[in-house]
PDB file of C-alpha atoms in Angstrom:
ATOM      1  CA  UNK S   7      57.618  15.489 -19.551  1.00 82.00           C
ATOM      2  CA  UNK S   8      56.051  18.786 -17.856  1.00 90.00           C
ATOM      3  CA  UNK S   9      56.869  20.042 -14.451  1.00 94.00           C
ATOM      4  CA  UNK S  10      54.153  21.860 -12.572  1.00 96.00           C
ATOM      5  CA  UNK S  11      54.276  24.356 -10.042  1.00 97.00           C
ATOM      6  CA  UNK S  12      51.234  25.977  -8.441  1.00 98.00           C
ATOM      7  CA  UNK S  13      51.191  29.149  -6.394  1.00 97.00           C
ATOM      8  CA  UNK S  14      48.209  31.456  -4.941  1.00 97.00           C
ATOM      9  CA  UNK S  15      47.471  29.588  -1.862  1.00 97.00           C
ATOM     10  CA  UNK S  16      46.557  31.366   1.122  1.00 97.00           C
ATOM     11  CA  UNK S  17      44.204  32.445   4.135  1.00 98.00           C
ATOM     12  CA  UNK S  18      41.029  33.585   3.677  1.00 98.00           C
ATOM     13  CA  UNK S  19      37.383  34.205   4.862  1.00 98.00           C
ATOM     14  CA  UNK S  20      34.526  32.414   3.998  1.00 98.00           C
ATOM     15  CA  UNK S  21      32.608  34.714   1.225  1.00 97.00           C
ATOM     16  CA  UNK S  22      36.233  35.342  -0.289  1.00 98.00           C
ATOM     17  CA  UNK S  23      37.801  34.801  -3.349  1.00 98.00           C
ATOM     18  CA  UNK S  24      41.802  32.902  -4.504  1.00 98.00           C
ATOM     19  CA  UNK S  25      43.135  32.658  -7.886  1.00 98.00           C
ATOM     20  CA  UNK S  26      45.263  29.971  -8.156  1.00 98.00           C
ATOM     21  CA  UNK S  27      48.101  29.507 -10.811  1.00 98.00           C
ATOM     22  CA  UNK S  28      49.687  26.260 -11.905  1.00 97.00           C
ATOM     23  CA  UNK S  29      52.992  26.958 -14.245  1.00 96.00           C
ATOM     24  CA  UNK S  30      54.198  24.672 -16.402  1.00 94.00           C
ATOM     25  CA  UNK S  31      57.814  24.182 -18.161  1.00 89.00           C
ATOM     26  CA  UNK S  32      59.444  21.139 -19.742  1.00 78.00           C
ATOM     27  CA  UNK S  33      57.192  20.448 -22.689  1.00 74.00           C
ATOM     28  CA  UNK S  34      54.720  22.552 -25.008  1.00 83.00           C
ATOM     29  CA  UNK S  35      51.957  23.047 -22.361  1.00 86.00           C
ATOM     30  CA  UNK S  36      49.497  23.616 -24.773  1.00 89.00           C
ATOM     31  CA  UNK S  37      49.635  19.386 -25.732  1.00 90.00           C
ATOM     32  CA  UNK S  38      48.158  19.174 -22.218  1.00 94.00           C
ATOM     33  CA  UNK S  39      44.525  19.128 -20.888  1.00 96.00           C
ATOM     34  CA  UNK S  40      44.622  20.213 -16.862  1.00 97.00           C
ATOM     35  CA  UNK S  41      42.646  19.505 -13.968  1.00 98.00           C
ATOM     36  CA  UNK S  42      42.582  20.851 -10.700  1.00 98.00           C
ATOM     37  CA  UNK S  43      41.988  18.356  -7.710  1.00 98.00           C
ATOM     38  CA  UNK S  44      42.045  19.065  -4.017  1.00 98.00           C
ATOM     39  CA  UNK S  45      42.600  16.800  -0.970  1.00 98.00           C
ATOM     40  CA  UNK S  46      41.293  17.677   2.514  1.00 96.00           C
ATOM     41  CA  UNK S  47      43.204  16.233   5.578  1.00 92.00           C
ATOM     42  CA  UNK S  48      41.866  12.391   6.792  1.00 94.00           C
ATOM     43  CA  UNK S  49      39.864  12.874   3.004  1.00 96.00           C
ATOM     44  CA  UNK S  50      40.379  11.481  -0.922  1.00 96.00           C
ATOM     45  CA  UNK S  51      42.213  13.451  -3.879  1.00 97.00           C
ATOM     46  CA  UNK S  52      39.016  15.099  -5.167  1.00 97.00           C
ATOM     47  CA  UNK S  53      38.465  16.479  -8.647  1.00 98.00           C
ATOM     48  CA  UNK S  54      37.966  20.142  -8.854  1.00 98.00           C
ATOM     49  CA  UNK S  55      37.503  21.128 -12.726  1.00 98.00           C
ATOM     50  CA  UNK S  56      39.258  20.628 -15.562  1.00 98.00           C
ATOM     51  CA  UNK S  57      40.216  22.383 -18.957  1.00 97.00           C
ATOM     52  CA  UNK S  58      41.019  21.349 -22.495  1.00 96.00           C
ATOM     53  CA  UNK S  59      44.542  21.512 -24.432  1.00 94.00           C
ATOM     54  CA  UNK S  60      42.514  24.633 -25.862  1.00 93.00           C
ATOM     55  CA  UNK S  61      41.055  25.678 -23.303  1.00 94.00           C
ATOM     56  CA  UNK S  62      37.575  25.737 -24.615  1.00 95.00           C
ATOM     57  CA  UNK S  63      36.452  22.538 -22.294  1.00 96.00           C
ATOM     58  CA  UNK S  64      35.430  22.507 -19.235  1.00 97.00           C
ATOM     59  CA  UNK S  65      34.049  20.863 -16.359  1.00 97.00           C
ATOM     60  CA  UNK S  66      33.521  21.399 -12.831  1.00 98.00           C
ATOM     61  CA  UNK S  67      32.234  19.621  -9.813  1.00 98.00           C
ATOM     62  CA  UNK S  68      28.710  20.199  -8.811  1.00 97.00           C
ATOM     63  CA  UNK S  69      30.612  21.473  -5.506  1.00 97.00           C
ATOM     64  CA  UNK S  70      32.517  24.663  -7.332  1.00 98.00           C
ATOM     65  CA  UNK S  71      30.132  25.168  -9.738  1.00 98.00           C
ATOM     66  CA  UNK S  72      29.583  28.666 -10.372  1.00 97.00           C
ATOM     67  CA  UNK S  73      31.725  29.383  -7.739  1.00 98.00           C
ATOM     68  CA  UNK S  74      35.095  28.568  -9.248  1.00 98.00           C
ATOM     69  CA  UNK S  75      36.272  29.573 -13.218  1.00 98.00           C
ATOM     70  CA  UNK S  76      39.425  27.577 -14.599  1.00 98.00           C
ATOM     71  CA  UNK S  77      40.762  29.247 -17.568  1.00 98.00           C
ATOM     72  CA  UNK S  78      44.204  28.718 -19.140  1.00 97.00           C
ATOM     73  CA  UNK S  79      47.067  31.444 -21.280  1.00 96.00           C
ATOM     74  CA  UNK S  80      49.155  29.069 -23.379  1.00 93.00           C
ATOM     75  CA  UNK S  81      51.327  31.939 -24.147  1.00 93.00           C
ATOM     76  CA  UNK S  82      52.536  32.041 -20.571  1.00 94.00           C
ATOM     77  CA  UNK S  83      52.205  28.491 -19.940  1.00 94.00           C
ATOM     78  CA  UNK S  84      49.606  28.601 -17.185  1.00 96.00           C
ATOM     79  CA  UNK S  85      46.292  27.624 -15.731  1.00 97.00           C
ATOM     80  CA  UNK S  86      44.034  29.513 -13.401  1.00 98.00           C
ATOM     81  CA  UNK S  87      41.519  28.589 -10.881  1.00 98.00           C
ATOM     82  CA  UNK S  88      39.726  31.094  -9.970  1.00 98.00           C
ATOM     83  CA  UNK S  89      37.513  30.870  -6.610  1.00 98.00           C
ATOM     84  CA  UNK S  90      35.322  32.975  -5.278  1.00 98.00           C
ATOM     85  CA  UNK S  91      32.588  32.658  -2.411  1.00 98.00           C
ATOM     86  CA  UNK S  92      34.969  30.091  -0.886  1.00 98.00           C
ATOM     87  CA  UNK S  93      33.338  28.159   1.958  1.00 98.00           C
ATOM     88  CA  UNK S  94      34.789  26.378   5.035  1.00 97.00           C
ATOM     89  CA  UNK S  95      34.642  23.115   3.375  1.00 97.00           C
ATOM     90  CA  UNK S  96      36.890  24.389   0.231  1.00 98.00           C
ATOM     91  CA  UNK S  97      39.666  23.813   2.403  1.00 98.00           C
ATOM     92  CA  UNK S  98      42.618  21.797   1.293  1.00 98.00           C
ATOM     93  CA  UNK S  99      45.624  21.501  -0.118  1.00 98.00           C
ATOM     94  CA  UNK S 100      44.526  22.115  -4.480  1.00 98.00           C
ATOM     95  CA  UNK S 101      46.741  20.389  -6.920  1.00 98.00           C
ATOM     96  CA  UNK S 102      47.179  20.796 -10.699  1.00 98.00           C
ATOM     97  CA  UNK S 103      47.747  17.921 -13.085  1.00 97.00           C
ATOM     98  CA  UNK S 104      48.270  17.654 -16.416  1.00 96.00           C
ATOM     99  CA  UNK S 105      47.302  14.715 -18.644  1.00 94.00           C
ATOM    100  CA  UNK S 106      49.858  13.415 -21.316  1.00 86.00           C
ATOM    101  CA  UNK S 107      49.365  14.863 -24.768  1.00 86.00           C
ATOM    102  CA  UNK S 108      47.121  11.682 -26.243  1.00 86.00           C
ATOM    103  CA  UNK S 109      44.740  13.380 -24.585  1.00 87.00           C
ATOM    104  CA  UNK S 110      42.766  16.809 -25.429  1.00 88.00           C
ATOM    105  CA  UNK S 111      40.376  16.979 -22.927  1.00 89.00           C
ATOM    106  CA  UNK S 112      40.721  16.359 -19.300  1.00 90.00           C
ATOM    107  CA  UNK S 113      38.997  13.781 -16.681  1.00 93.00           C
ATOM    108  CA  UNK S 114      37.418  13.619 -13.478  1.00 93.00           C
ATOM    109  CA  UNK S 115      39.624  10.996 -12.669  1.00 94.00           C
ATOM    110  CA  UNK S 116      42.789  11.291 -10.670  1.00 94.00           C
ATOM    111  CA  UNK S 117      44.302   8.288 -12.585  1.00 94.00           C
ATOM    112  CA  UNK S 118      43.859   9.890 -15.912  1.00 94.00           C
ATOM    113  CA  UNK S 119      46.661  11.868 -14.884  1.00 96.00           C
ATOM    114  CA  UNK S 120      50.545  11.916 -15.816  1.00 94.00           C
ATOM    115  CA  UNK S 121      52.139  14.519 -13.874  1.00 95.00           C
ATOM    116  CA  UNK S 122      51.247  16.271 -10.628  1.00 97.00           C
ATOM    117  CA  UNK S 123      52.548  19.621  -9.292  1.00 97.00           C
ATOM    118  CA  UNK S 124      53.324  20.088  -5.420  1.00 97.00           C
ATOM    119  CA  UNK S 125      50.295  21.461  -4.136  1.00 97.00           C
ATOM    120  CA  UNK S 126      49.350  24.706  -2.538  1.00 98.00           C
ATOM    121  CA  UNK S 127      47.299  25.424   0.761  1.00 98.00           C
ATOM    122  CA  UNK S 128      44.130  27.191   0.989  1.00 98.00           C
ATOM    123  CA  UNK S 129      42.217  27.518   4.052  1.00 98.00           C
ATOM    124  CA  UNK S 130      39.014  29.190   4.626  1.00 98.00           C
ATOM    125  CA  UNK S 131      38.235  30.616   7.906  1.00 97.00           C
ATOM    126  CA  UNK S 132      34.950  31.616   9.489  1.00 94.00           C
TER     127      UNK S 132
END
């Protein structure tokens, strides 16, 4: 199996930007389409976006798109979310997942999932 690990969290204003990493070891990360989701206290796991095993798939929700980029470096075994123009309501904790290797595109759904990393915090002030 793969372990994930995601860093980048933080404080910042509205109108600023994150880039969020989620690392992966264990397995050949490249087998594995990602997906970002994010869960907002007293709310649902929400789907963010989500990349292919090759990273040329993607897919957002309406709420970060063109606002957020996810991109992926199989050679260093890690996916990006990049945010920008964040907005009070992007708060949450953001979670990577990774979906098991049958698989080489991601999902909007949080079930279509295998293996979940920690989290990270992001909060956006005013």
């Amino acid at each position: 199996q793969v372990q994930l690990l995601e860093s980048g969290g933080g404080l910042v204003q509205a109108g600023g930007s994150l880039r969020l990493s989620c690392a992966a070891s264990g397995r050949t990360f490249s087998n594995y389409a990602v997906g970002w989701f994010r869960q907002a206290p007293g709310k649902e796991r929400e789907f963010v976006a989500t990349i292919s095993r090759n990273g040329i798939s993607t897919y957002y929700a309406d709420s970060v798109k063109g606002r957020f980029t996810i991109s992926r470096v199989n050679a260093k075994n890690t996916v990006y979310l990049q945010m920008n123009s964040l907005k009070l309501e992007d708060t949450a904790v953001y979670y990577c997942a990774a979906r098991a290797p049958t698989y080489s595109t991601g999902s909007y759904y949080r079930n279509a999932y295998d293996y979940w990393g920690q989290g990270t915090q992001v909060t956006v002030s005013s």
